[in-house]
């Protein structure tokens, strides 16, 4: 102990001296390590093997991935807490973070240690049984961050003895899972140009996969793979190809006419050229990993500027699309575009789920499903990304696809969805996908300005119509038919996430502080808890010493201005 | 590997430390000097001389840097500010931003908005989502400015300049303001001017 302390002192001294001549980065790193070391105690060292990560779908003790497993089903296999006893569920412990701002974190749990994140990219390691803190990592934030929709963070990824975090100033960092000290950091994008990170990374086969935000700032989106040991870039896939024009699609995935003026777009293309360099295409959420085919599946966000299509002619590939890549090389495998040349920001954000589905002939095939801001769940064939079916609309749709105007054109859904970034879940036994939805009537306004160099670039505005009622819902969809199985209305638009369990339950929270358990079969509310702040984060579950827990963050939400808080709350039954 | 020569090492360390301290002192002095001119308009204690001049003491570091950068490039048109920053390097701009961001935000004692005005401001926020970027209590963060307690007349002037696009370095803000009713914006500036700084949200202890 003492020896460690002396070593740290000397290295700190050296770092502060040489820092003046070299760079401040080393000094900053030491500060963080020092901070982490003084603020807690070492956590038990995890050893998360690839086998553990690959087998997470059958692991009733840990919660190893932001969306539960590589298929991203968020279907937790434990059933100790079930439809019979969930009414007795009660608080096991509450942990209060230092940051009272939007919580979107999914707790990751390994061998009784929980890792949670907060807004502004803090990380905490907690004792998952008692809620006591082991360590707290405070990221040394750069002076420039450019982010849309809140300083959120959706959690860490874990592999071996390392915790991976993507930060608001567009860095990827690796921490020692035992102490929280910084092992390496890599710059993922330039914050001055509008890049930022709020998603949790995904780790697989020694690679850390990460997308980027920035579709509201004229970035050129990507998914990058970094070496988990060194932080070196392994590959990069640009979500916007140099030829982004596509096939001049006139109808969306559901067959509705998008009212494009193809002639005007072709004239703009001849005049302006391909807009790929500033076309947006962020990737907000984790890719699903198909270990069998060695491919990943993710969705790409809106084109920049959001509402003004006049200066970005073409289909704007691969915005608003499901995209699949080869995991080893990052090479393109297939894609499917939901909305070509989107001018409503009704893009693709919620993470895709891999699940076997019935195709049009009733044959079971490897499928991939995505919940859209349009309010449809799209069901694809995993082999070629082709669309098998789309679900009934889960929210009211009106006036689609009216074009935005200067004065504002009313259309439903509003620009937040449908399904926002909130991950869905499935119960494969029932064949249901569960989504949480928003209903926010809006007007769509267009303005045209050239690329502003990394500044907010909406090309207009989306405005909530104050006189119209907003609402939300929890919806179960039979993904083999596309029919809605059940739907429960909520008083406010829903954002955060949802989790199904083998106990026949579905858990999700609301902006008004209610966290509820539903019967997965029929949507009956079986249990409720008032958290005192918006429950707008995806729930997780784990077991310690034979006892199952459910955990969720209650921190409210910036985007919908739900009451902020700073609590991580774990529940259990006796 | 030979054993460490401790006395020699400590002399080296002391020299390095001395150089470091001198360098930072010189740097700080240089920034003080460069910042001196700013107080002519923005005020000695952070209270601007003129009603249409913004508070920069305690403003967000990233935001100040971007504005200085944009004055220099001309993206934000202002003859006076362009002349002030003309000879400054990118590092100077960053240092100035850090310098002013570290100062305390002054309290201008502007009156709190009436209930009706506050309600109108809230309705505007519900409609266009100001707090989606300016965050709860309008405290701002990084490249997004703090608005709570900013000079009332400066905000009114800025709103007009965004609306007619004479303030051209953030077209997204212009778009949002053009889509907003003038009455709502007027209520918003009055509300923001009188808003208390709560400091209850944000980064946590740093």
XYZ file of C-alpha atoms in Angstrom:
780
model
C 0.000 0.000 0.000
C 2.657 2.475 1.117
C 4.900 1.509 -1.762
C 2.066 2.094 -4.197
C 1.491 5.489 -2.695
C 5.159 6.527 -3.070
C 5.172 5.343 -6.686
C 2.073 7.364 -7.419
C 3.560 10.461 -5.785
C 6.740 10.232 -7.836
C 4.912 9.637 -11.093
C 2.620 12.524 -10.358
C 5.577 14.799 -9.652
C 7.314 13.731 -12.833
C 4.142 14.135 -14.833
C 3.582 17.651 -13.540
C 7.137 18.678 -14.382
C 7.379 17.191 -17.822
C 3.800 18.176 -18.496
C 4.858 21.784 -18.912
C 7.102 20.837 -21.793
C 5.290 17.891 -23.331
C 1.549 18.121 -23.053
C -1.105 18.451 -20.423
C -2.672 15.135 -21.358
C -0.387 13.024 -19.175
C -1.015 15.333 -16.231
C -4.736 15.143 -16.732
C -4.544 11.357 -16.801
C -2.729 11.298 -13.480
C -5.283 13.620 -11.949
C -8.050 11.261 -12.938
C -6.211 8.226 -11.610
C -5.492 10.052 -8.422
C -9.115 11.118 -8.135
C -10.395 7.632 -8.697
C -7.948 6.102 -6.238
C -8.734 8.535 -3.452
C -12.489 8.329 -3.821
C -13.099 4.688 -3.178
C -11.716 1.233 -2.766
C -10.655 -1.326 -5.322
C -13.435 -3.455 -6.751
C -13.011 -7.233 -7.161
C -11.165 -7.790 -10.440
C -13.451 -9.213 -13.112
C -12.333 -11.604 -15.820
C -14.913 -11.291 -18.549
C -14.019 -13.774 -21.274
C -15.345 -13.747 -24.814
C -17.217 -16.956 -23.951
C -19.009 -15.125 -21.141
C -19.867 -12.232 -23.452
C -21.067 -14.597 -26.181
C -23.179 -16.614 -23.748
C -24.790 -13.637 -22.022
C -28.252 -14.612 -23.261
C -28.156 -17.630 -20.916
C -26.432 -15.928 -17.982
C -28.846 -15.400 -15.045
C -26.200 -13.888 -12.771
C -24.587 -11.112 -14.790
C -25.800 -8.367 -17.117
C -22.883 -8.037 -19.515
C -24.172 -5.928 -22.419
C -26.116 -2.676 -22.626
C -28.867 -4.560 -24.403
C -28.437 -7.796 -22.488
C -26.656 -9.889 -25.103
C -25.170 -9.621 -28.592
C -28.602 -10.185 -30.177
C -29.811 -7.197 -28.093
C -33.025 -8.957 -27.047
C -32.955 -7.472 -23.521
C -34.670 -10.752 -22.573
C -33.280 -11.678 -19.165
C -33.270 -15.442 -18.495
C -33.818 -15.338 -14.700
C -37.349 -16.018 -13.469
C -37.124 -15.849 -9.698
C -38.980 -12.549 -9.947
C -42.096 -13.441 -11.914
C -45.768 -12.726 -12.472
C -46.663 -14.456 -9.183
C -44.387 -12.541 -6.829
C -43.493 -9.261 -8.542
C -46.142 -7.468 -6.473
C -43.848 -8.014 -3.481
C -40.828 -6.440 -5.149
C -39.221 -3.719 -3.011
C -36.167 -1.489 -2.920
C -32.930 -3.305 -2.082
C -30.755 -0.191 -2.145
C -30.427 3.272 -3.685
C -27.192 4.809 -4.892
C -27.053 8.571 -5.428
C -24.618 9.823 -8.049
C -22.895 13.217 -7.818
C -24.503 14.350 -11.072
C -28.139 15.381 -11.070
C -28.872 15.301 -14.778
C -30.488 12.980 -17.344
C -29.723 9.303 -16.674
C -29.815 6.956 -19.680
C -27.407 4.345 -18.374
C -27.921 0.607 -18.487
C -26.124 -0.857 -15.460
C -23.608 -3.548 -16.383
C -23.165 -6.239 -13.725
C -20.276 -8.703 -13.427
C -19.823 -11.043 -10.476
C -21.588 -8.748 -8.037
C -19.996 -5.501 -9.276
C -22.151 -2.942 -11.073
C -20.876 -0.261 -13.446
C -23.128 2.746 -14.113
C -22.592 6.036 -15.893
C -24.139 9.506 -15.631
C -24.440 12.602 -17.768
C -21.062 14.232 -18.469
C -19.440 10.788 -18.768
C -18.886 9.838 -15.121
C -18.528 6.144 -14.225
C -19.224 4.467 -10.870
C -18.365 0.944 -9.790
C -20.764 -0.274 -7.091
C -21.310 -3.291 -4.944
C -24.406 -4.700 -6.668
C -25.592 -6.335 -3.451
C -25.374 -3.308 -1.156
C -25.103 -0.272 -3.431
C -21.833 0.801 -1.826
C -19.341 2.563 -4.085
C -15.992 1.072 -5.045
C -14.746 3.892 -7.283
C -15.807 6.928 -9.268
C -14.192 7.947 -12.546
C -14.540 11.612 -13.432
C -13.639 12.184 -17.040
C -11.452 15.221 -17.596
C -13.786 16.848 -20.095
C -12.273 18.897 -22.897
C -13.404 22.548 -23.148
C -15.361 21.911 -26.337
C -18.285 19.541 -26.520
C -21.028 19.731 -29.130
C -24.014 17.546 -28.430
C -27.675 17.272 -29.184
C -30.361 16.317 -26.716
C -28.478 16.257 -23.455
C -25.056 15.454 -21.986
C -26.165 11.832 -21.685
C -24.280 8.612 -21.373
C -25.829 5.209 -21.942
C -23.308 3.051 -20.142
C -20.077 1.105 -20.345
C -18.963 -2.066 -22.039
C -16.769 -4.620 -20.310
C -14.269 -7.262 -21.415
C -11.469 -9.036 -19.530
C -10.580 -6.644 -16.718
C -11.352 -3.443 -18.615
C -14.297 -1.083 -18.685
C -14.882 0.959 -21.853
C -16.566 4.360 -21.931
C -17.291 6.786 -24.756
C -17.312 10.429 -23.670
C -19.114 13.643 -24.510
C -15.910 15.149 -25.909
C -15.795 12.302 -28.442
C -13.188 10.066 -26.819
C -13.139 6.356 -26.177
C -11.484 5.459 -22.884
C -10.458 2.178 -21.290
C -10.440 1.951 -17.503
C -9.039 -0.597 -15.104
C -12.224 -2.302 -13.861
C -10.631 -2.798 -10.460
C -9.581 0.777 -9.721
C -11.217 2.990 -12.331
C -7.848 4.318 -13.443
C -7.306 5.288 -17.041
C -5.516 2.727 -19.224
C -5.781 4.391 -22.645
C -7.870 6.909 -24.490
C -8.491 7.462 -28.192
C -10.031 10.445 -29.964
C -13.042 9.169 -31.896
C -14.048 12.429 -33.614
C -13.489 16.203 -33.464
C -15.948 17.884 -31.049
C -15.400 21.257 -32.748
C -16.961 19.730 -35.880
C -19.981 18.394 -34.011
C -18.906 14.880 -33.004
C -19.831 13.624 -29.535
C -20.417 10.289 -27.809
C -23.335 9.275 -25.647
C -23.737 5.600 -26.559
C -22.260 2.638 -24.756
C -19.547 0.823 -26.710
C -19.874 -2.822 -27.746
C -16.916 -5.164 -27.243
C -16.492 -8.340 -29.263
C -13.494 -10.471 -30.220
C -10.991 -7.923 -28.918
C -12.584 -4.982 -30.725
C -14.445 -2.037 -29.226
C -17.181 -0.816 -31.588
C -18.437 2.748 -31.405
C -20.624 5.032 -33.522
C -21.046 8.794 -33.211
C -23.597 11.550 -32.625
C -23.618 14.679 -34.753
C -26.450 14.380 -37.282
C -27.635 17.817 -36.144
C -24.222 19.360 -36.896
C -23.276 18.241 -40.396
C -20.836 15.491 -39.482
C -20.001 12.522 -41.692
C -21.042 9.564 -39.575
C -19.187 6.321 -38.955
C -18.800 3.151 -36.958
C -15.243 2.583 -35.762
C -13.572 -0.487 -34.288
C -10.703 -0.007 -31.851
C -8.315 -2.628 -30.498
C -9.453 -3.314 -26.928
C -5.910 -3.755 -25.639
C -4.219 -0.749 -27.220
C -6.901 1.692 -28.339
C -5.574 1.587 -31.904
C -8.097 2.017 -34.718
C -8.764 -1.349 -36.399
C -11.279 -0.228 -39.042
C -13.725 2.533 -39.885
C -16.955 2.319 -41.852
C -18.304 5.648 -43.102
C -22.075 5.577 -42.831
C -22.163 8.037 -45.724
C -20.540 6.604 -48.869
C -18.891 8.968 -51.365
C -21.764 8.191 -53.698
C -24.760 8.844 -51.459
C -27.300 9.338 -54.258
C -28.907 5.877 -54.342
C -31.844 4.889 -56.534
C -34.070 8.017 -56.276
C -36.627 6.111 -54.203
C -40.030 7.785 -54.313
C -41.759 5.699 -51.611
C -40.825 4.779 -48.047
C -40.503 1.245 -46.623
C -44.260 1.093 -46.070
C -45.089 2.136 -49.642
C -46.101 5.740 -48.931
C -45.179 8.463 -51.397
C -42.593 10.838 -49.891
C -43.489 13.627 -52.338
C -39.899 14.110 -53.502
C -39.213 16.564 -56.300
C -36.723 14.314 -58.076
C -36.272 16.749 -60.963
C -35.253 19.582 -58.613
C -32.967 17.203 -56.705
C -31.215 16.126 -59.902
C -30.678 19.774 -60.827
C -29.248 20.417 -57.325
C -26.953 17.402 -57.679
C -25.603 18.722 -60.997
C -24.988 22.109 -59.398
C -23.758 21.174 -55.897
C -22.291 17.698 -56.318
C -22.662 14.814 -53.894
C -23.257 16.178 -50.354
C -21.545 13.245 -48.583
C -18.970 15.234 -46.619
C -21.506 16.940 -44.324
C -24.470 14.577 -44.700
C -24.802 13.467 -41.058
C -25.709 9.830 -40.540
C -24.885 9.417 -36.861
C -25.050 6.032 -35.158
C -26.606 6.590 -31.745
C -26.954 3.066 -30.463
C -25.190 -0.264 -30.243
C -24.855 -2.698 -33.109
C -26.254 -6.205 -32.700
C -23.629 -8.884 -33.288
C -24.465 -12.088 -35.162
C -21.702 -14.411 -33.972
C -22.690 -17.129 -36.442
C -22.366 -15.060 -39.603
C -19.713 -12.801 -38.031
C -21.698 -9.718 -38.986
C -22.970 -6.671 -37.122
C -26.299 -4.855 -37.611
C -26.923 -1.240 -36.668
C -29.127 1.650 -37.726
C -28.019 5.001 -39.114
C -29.614 8.316 -38.130
C -30.873 11.314 -40.047
C -29.233 13.301 -42.832
C -27.907 16.847 -42.147
C -29.481 19.331 -42.191
C -32.494 17.587 -40.686
C -35.350 19.389 -42.451
C -33.820 21.017 -45.514
C -33.461 18.542 -48.366
C -32.825 21.152 -51.055
C -29.056 21.193 -50.514
C -28.604 17.438 -50.101
C -30.006 15.829 -53.263
C -30.360 12.056 -53.549
C -31.434 9.225 -51.253
C -28.727 10.315 -48.741
C -27.375 6.808 -48.261
C -27.119 5.214 -45.665
C -29.105 7.616 -43.511
C -32.344 6.250 -42.006
C -31.152 2.719 -42.776
C -30.415 -0.657 -41.293
C -26.811 -1.521 -42.207
C -24.872 -4.760 -41.849
C -21.076 -5.114 -41.920
C -18.496 -7.852 -41.645
C -17.227 -7.749 -38.059
C -13.564 -8.447 -38.857
C -13.093 -5.966 -41.678
C -15.892 -3.423 -41.331
C -16.809 -4.081 -44.965
C -20.368 -3.480 -46.158
C -22.649 -6.537 -46.313
C -26.159 -5.165 -46.923
C -28.499 -2.318 -46.059
C -32.155 -1.358 -46.136
C -33.252 2.295 -46.213
C -36.537 3.103 -44.467
C -36.889 6.699 -45.645
C -34.857 8.050 -48.533
C -34.067 11.776 -48.445
C -35.666 12.220 -45.005
C -36.808 15.795 -44.246
C -38.624 15.038 -40.965
C -35.881 13.542 -38.752
C -38.006 10.400 -38.513
C -34.831 8.401 -38.572
C -33.579 5.076 -37.257
C -32.185 5.142 -33.723
C -33.462 2.296 -31.537
C -30.952 -0.576 -31.564
C -31.809 -3.552 -33.803
C -32.604 -6.960 -32.296
C -31.627 -10.323 -33.792
C -34.351 -12.935 -33.477
C -35.707 -15.795 -35.566
C -38.810 -14.687 -37.460
C -41.303 -16.151 -39.894
C -40.831 -14.948 -43.431
C -43.703 -14.237 -45.835
C -44.111 -17.985 -46.514
C -44.188 -18.822 -42.821
C -40.678 -20.270 -42.894
C -38.505 -19.481 -39.852
C -35.438 -17.461 -40.883
C -32.777 -15.470 -39.037
C -34.366 -12.049 -38.646
C -33.485 -8.582 -37.448
C -36.085 -6.131 -36.160
C -36.007 -2.384 -35.574
C -38.497 0.002 -33.945
C -38.736 3.182 -36.021
C -39.573 6.764 -35.149
C -42.371 6.271 -37.679
C -44.079 4.031 -35.100
C -43.624 0.828 -37.087
C -41.557 -2.178 -36.086
C -39.701 -3.341 -39.189
C -38.938 -7.067 -39.587
C -36.045 -8.004 -41.886
C -34.310 -11.074 -43.216
C -30.823 -11.046 -41.709
C -29.196 -12.534 -44.810
C -29.785 -9.616 -47.159
C -31.411 -6.953 -44.919
C -34.595 -7.182 -47.008
C -37.895 -6.199 -45.399
C -40.273 -9.058 -44.572
C -43.021 -6.978 -42.998
C -43.726 -3.895 -40.944
C -46.059 -3.749 -37.955
C -49.277 -1.871 -37.422
C -48.521 1.733 -36.504
C -48.075 1.966 -32.729
C -48.876 5.708 -32.659
C -51.254 7.973 -34.606
C -49.993 8.823 -38.101
C -51.487 11.772 -39.938
C -50.588 13.688 -43.047
C -47.543 11.542 -43.925
C -45.449 12.628 -45.826
C -46.341 16.303 -46.020
C -43.277 18.383 -46.835
C -42.029 20.905 -44.240
C -42.900 24.532 -45.028
C -41.675 27.902 -43.827
C -44.852 28.445 -41.802
C -44.853 24.863 -40.494
C -46.762 21.781 -41.677
C -48.497 19.500 -39.178
C -47.690 15.816 -39.389
C -47.831 12.858 -37.007
C -45.728 11.339 -35.610
C -43.660 14.269 -34.326
C -39.913 14.238 -34.904
C -39.140 12.269 -31.710
C -41.227 9.290 -32.814
C -42.741 6.698 -32.420
C -39.782 4.904 -30.960
C -36.851 7.206 -30.102
C -33.418 5.900 -29.070
C -35.149 3.690 -26.492
C -34.146 0.055 -26.955
C -36.930 -2.482 -27.500
C -37.047 -5.962 -26.012
C -38.483 -9.302 -27.132
C -39.977 -12.350 -25.487
C -39.042 -15.106 -27.967
C -41.419 -17.614 -26.327
C -44.403 -15.368 -26.993
C -43.018 -14.001 -30.271
C -43.614 -10.448 -29.051
C -41.482 -7.347 -29.423
C -42.107 -4.590 -26.872
C -41.604 -0.925 -27.647
C -42.196 2.327 -25.799
C -43.567 5.163 -27.909
C -44.079 8.910 -28.024
C -47.069 10.785 -29.347
C -46.138 14.468 -29.784
C -48.046 16.377 -32.462
C -45.601 18.732 -34.215
C -45.281 21.161 -37.063
C -42.297 20.838 -39.405
C -40.637 24.084 -40.549
C -37.955 24.474 -43.230
C -35.219 27.113 -43.635
C -32.214 26.897 -45.910
C -28.673 27.843 -44.899
C -25.281 26.494 -45.980
C -23.106 24.210 -43.801
C -22.174 26.223 -40.676
C -18.942 24.454 -39.779
C -19.926 22.234 -36.880
C -22.725 24.419 -35.504
C -26.340 23.350 -35.034
C -27.733 22.733 -38.530
C -31.384 21.752 -38.448
C -32.457 23.415 -41.700
C -35.609 24.559 -39.924
C -37.427 23.587 -36.747
C -39.715 20.954 -35.266
C -42.298 22.503 -32.994
C -44.527 20.755 -30.526
C -48.070 22.073 -30.943
C -48.783 23.302 -27.399
C -52.577 23.031 -27.691
C -52.532 19.338 -28.651
C -52.400 16.536 -26.114
C -49.206 14.517 -25.824
C -49.111 10.921 -24.655
C -47.183 7.694 -24.826
C -47.675 3.961 -24.804
C -46.152 0.573 -24.147
C -46.868 -1.732 -27.073
C -46.443 -5.460 -27.655
C -46.220 -6.494 -31.297
C -46.340 -10.025 -32.692
C -43.324 -9.849 -34.970
C -44.450 -12.875 -36.959
C -47.643 -11.140 -38.043
C -46.975 -7.433 -37.451
C -50.167 -7.136 -35.420
C -50.355 -5.266 -32.131
C -50.955 -7.821 -29.358
C -51.619 -5.282 -26.614
C -51.074 -1.625 -25.896
C -51.149 0.355 -22.650
C -51.437 4.136 -22.844
C -49.278 6.354 -20.643
C -50.002 9.995 -19.769
C -46.687 11.261 -21.164
C -44.486 10.425 -24.160
C -42.180 7.497 -23.361
C -38.387 7.530 -23.597
C -35.803 5.286 -21.929
C -36.052 1.605 -22.672
C -37.632 -1.671 -21.711
C -36.654 -5.151 -20.552
C -38.479 -8.493 -20.696
C -37.665 -11.420 -18.407
C -38.235 -15.161 -18.391
C -40.478 -14.491 -15.391
C -43.175 -13.382 -17.839
C -42.610 -9.704 -17.065
C -41.813 -6.510 -18.898
C -40.249 -3.552 -17.029
C -40.233 0.072 -18.126
C -40.340 3.550 -16.593
C -42.059 6.868 -17.281
C -41.125 10.550 -17.199
C -43.455 11.116 -14.244
C -41.357 8.837 -12.040
C -43.379 5.635 -12.258
C -41.462 2.419 -12.832
C -43.765 -0.489 -13.626
C -43.836 -4.222 -14.256
C -46.302 -5.454 -16.883
C -47.534 -8.925 -17.602
C -45.744 -9.807 -20.848
C -48.808 -11.654 -22.162
C -51.514 -9.038 -21.783
C -49.976 -5.770 -20.538
C -51.629 -5.835 -17.143
C -49.741 -3.667 -14.635
C -48.554 -5.993 -11.856
C -46.320 -3.675 -9.842
C -45.452 0.044 -9.673
C -42.902 2.162 -7.869
C -42.671 5.963 -7.719
C -39.003 6.935 -8.099
C -39.369 10.685 -7.531
C -37.671 11.589 -10.826
C -38.155 10.497 -14.427
C -37.357 6.823 -15.038
C -35.976 7.268 -18.545
C -33.260 4.631 -18.692
C -33.352 0.978 -19.772
C -33.730 -1.462 -16.856
C -31.369 -4.389 -16.226
C -31.382 -7.479 -13.999
C -28.873 -9.743 -12.226
C -28.577 -12.298 -9.447
C -26.280 -12.535 -6.422
C -26.205 -15.430 -3.960
C -29.274 -16.920 -5.587
C -31.307 -13.712 -5.329
C -32.560 -11.875 -8.415
C -32.509 -8.068 -8.636
C -33.943 -5.544 -11.086
C -32.121 -2.222 -11.395
C -32.958 1.059 -13.111
C -31.698 4.641 -13.157
C -34.045 7.502 -12.266
C -32.509 10.739 -13.510
C -35.143 12.254 -15.780
C -34.531 13.387 -19.305
C -33.188 16.519 -20.992
C -34.861 16.034 -24.351
C -38.397 15.850 -22.945
C -37.542 17.931 -19.872
C -38.602 15.255 -17.374
C -37.759 15.833 -13.736
C -34.063 15.270 -13.096
C -32.665 13.082 -10.376
C -29.544 11.095 -9.595
C -30.646 7.705 -8.299
C -29.707 4.175 -9.226
C -32.348 1.957 -7.652
C -32.093 -1.813 -7.193
C -35.135 -3.927 -6.358
C -35.586 -7.474 -5.148
C -38.114 -9.785 -3.537
C -37.635 -11.639 -0.247
C 20.209 -0.633 -15.032
C 22.254 1.685 -12.762
C 20.724 2.810 -9.472
C 19.000 6.177 -9.476
C 21.132 9.109 -8.404
C 18.632 10.603 -5.965
C 20.311 13.985 -5.217
C 20.889 14.633 -8.905
C 17.354 13.627 -9.739
C 15.912 15.982 -7.147
C 17.983 18.907 -8.473
C 16.695 18.136 -11.940
C 13.173 17.951 -10.608
C 13.525 21.248 -8.769
C 14.804 22.942 -11.888
C 11.923 21.545 -13.877
C 9.415 22.630 -11.279
C 10.894 26.144 -11.190
C 10.729 26.384 -14.990
C 7.163 25.143 -14.935
C 6.096 27.678 -12.312
C 7.836 30.515 -14.167
C 6.296 29.467 -17.462
C 2.790 29.326 -16.022
C 3.238 32.653 -14.222
C 4.371 34.283 -17.445
C 1.496 32.712 -19.306
C -1.014 33.879 -16.712
C 0.402 37.394 -16.833
C 0.166 37.449 -20.597
C -3.468 36.398 -20.465
C -4.228 39.010 -17.798
C -2.693 41.582 -20.114
C -4.658 40.383 -23.107
C -7.844 40.232 -21.057
C -7.410 43.782 -19.760
C -8.822 45.300 -22.916
C -11.993 43.208 -22.545
C -12.977 44.899 -19.284
C -13.299 48.222 -21.113
C -16.709 47.023 -22.289
C -17.402 43.795 -20.397
C -16.592 45.425 -17.064
C -13.930 45.256 -14.357
C -15.962 42.911 -12.160
C -17.799 41.192 -14.950
C -20.701 43.643 -15.016
C -20.837 45.030 -18.552
C -20.692 48.815 -18.979
C -23.432 48.843 -21.581
C -26.832 47.113 -21.444
C -26.385 45.504 -24.859
C -22.994 44.018 -23.973
C -23.071 40.410 -22.748
C -21.742 39.046 -19.494
C -18.647 36.977 -20.259
C -17.455 36.330 -16.694
C -18.456 32.770 -15.856
C -19.768 32.116 -19.356
C -19.081 28.656 -20.835
C -15.492 28.121 -21.969
C -16.312 26.359 -25.242
C -18.885 28.994 -26.134
C -16.494 31.922 -25.514
C -13.824 30.205 -27.587
C -16.187 29.597 -30.523
C -17.392 33.211 -30.461
C -13.836 34.569 -30.418
C -12.945 32.179 -33.232
C -15.982 33.345 -35.206
C -15.252 37.038 -34.605
C -11.774 36.415 -35.984
C -13.024 34.593 -39.075
C -15.857 37.058 -39.577
C -18.516 34.344 -39.238
C -19.927 36.506 -36.441
C -19.819 40.048 -37.787
C -18.720 42.686 -35.266
C -16.133 45.289 -36.281
C -15.039 46.047 -32.734
C -14.618 42.427 -31.663
C -12.964 41.504 -34.947
C -10.334 44.196 -34.342
C -9.826 43.022 -30.751
C -9.100 39.420 -31.723
C -7.332 40.106 -35.041
C -3.801 39.438 -33.757
C -4.638 36.646 -31.347
C -3.687 33.023 -32.011
C -5.959 30.020 -31.515
C -4.113 29.305 -28.254
C -4.712 32.897 -27.107
C -8.418 32.521 -27.834
C -8.570 29.273 -25.890
C -6.655 30.785 -22.979
C -8.952 33.811 -22.893
C -11.993 31.543 -22.952
C -10.631 29.530 -20.023
C -9.721 32.744 -18.195
C -13.180 34.275 -18.368
C -15.020 30.988 -17.847
C -13.228 30.602 -14.510
C -14.484 33.992 -13.233
C -17.675 34.178 -11.157
C -20.914 34.963 -13.014
C -22.108 38.383 -11.752
C -25.589 39.009 -10.389
C -27.134 41.935 -12.272
C -30.152 42.019 -9.926
C -32.554 41.970 -12.839
C -36.195 41.563 -11.724
C -37.857 38.137 -11.739
C -40.480 37.639 -14.413
C -44.153 37.776 -13.484
C -46.171 34.554 -13.398
C -47.705 35.227 -16.798
C -44.376 35.991 -18.414
C -42.817 32.888 -16.868
C -45.724 30.777 -18.140
C -45.275 32.158 -21.657
C -41.550 31.370 -21.504
C -42.322 27.842 -20.324
C -44.758 27.377 -23.206
C -42.070 28.423 -25.676
C -39.665 25.936 -24.166
C -42.264 23.178 -24.449
C -42.697 24.055 -28.098
C -39.092 24.374 -29.354
C -37.153 22.718 -26.521
C -34.622 25.404 -25.481
C -33.503 23.344 -22.474
C -32.633 20.462 -24.825
C -29.349 22.308 -25.378
C -29.188 25.095 -22.759
C -30.038 22.481 -20.099
C -32.096 22.723 -16.944
C -32.225 26.203 -15.391
C -30.583 27.503 -18.584
C -27.120 27.095 -17.083
C -25.571 26.067 -20.420
C -22.637 23.743 -20.947
C -19.435 23.902 -22.964
C -20.286 25.343 -26.398
C -23.859 26.188 -25.359
C -24.053 29.492 -23.455
C -25.469 30.092 -20.016
C -28.580 32.265 -20.394
C -29.887 32.514 -16.818
C -29.162 36.037 -15.583
C -27.700 37.293 -18.869
C -28.252 40.975 -19.761
C -31.889 41.452 -20.734
C -31.279 43.985 -23.510
C -28.389 42.015 -24.949
C -30.639 38.948 -25.227
C -33.404 40.970 -26.921
C -30.876 42.383 -29.374
C -29.420 38.932 -30.022
C -32.854 37.420 -30.626
C -33.504 40.091 -33.255
C -30.130 39.497 -34.846
C -30.727 35.744 -34.985
C -34.156 36.328 -36.472
C -32.922 38.579 -39.284
C -29.740 36.464 -39.632
C -27.359 39.399 -39.070
C -25.997 37.104 -36.374
C -24.979 34.461 -38.852
C -22.726 32.111 -36.896
C -25.456 29.792 -35.708
C -28.102 29.282 -38.403
C -29.729 26.549 -36.298
C -30.546 29.148 -33.643
C -31.862 31.471 -36.340
C -34.118 28.686 -37.636
C -35.515 28.013 -34.161
C -36.085 31.704 -33.436
C -37.708 32.350 -36.796
C -40.108 29.484 -36.036
C -40.897 30.968 -32.608
C -43.530 33.669 -31.994
C -41.969 37.083 -31.127
C -44.185 37.349 -28.031
C -42.848 34.064 -26.724
C -39.251 35.152 -27.312
C -39.860 38.456 -25.528
C -41.256 36.567 -22.558
C -38.293 34.189 -22.667
C -35.667 36.945 -22.493
C -37.490 38.599 -19.574
C -37.747 35.250 -17.823
C -34.088 34.403 -18.384
C -32.861 37.827 -17.263
C -34.504 37.381 -13.873
C -33.724 33.699 -13.423
C -31.794 32.753 -10.294
C -28.651 30.724 -10.623
C -29.379 27.568 -8.738
C -26.339 25.507 -9.588
C -28.370 22.449 -8.654
C -27.936 20.604 -11.907
C -24.933 19.787 -13.966
C -21.618 18.133 -13.741
C -21.404 17.085 -10.126
C -18.315 17.826 -8.093
C -15.261 18.391 -10.254
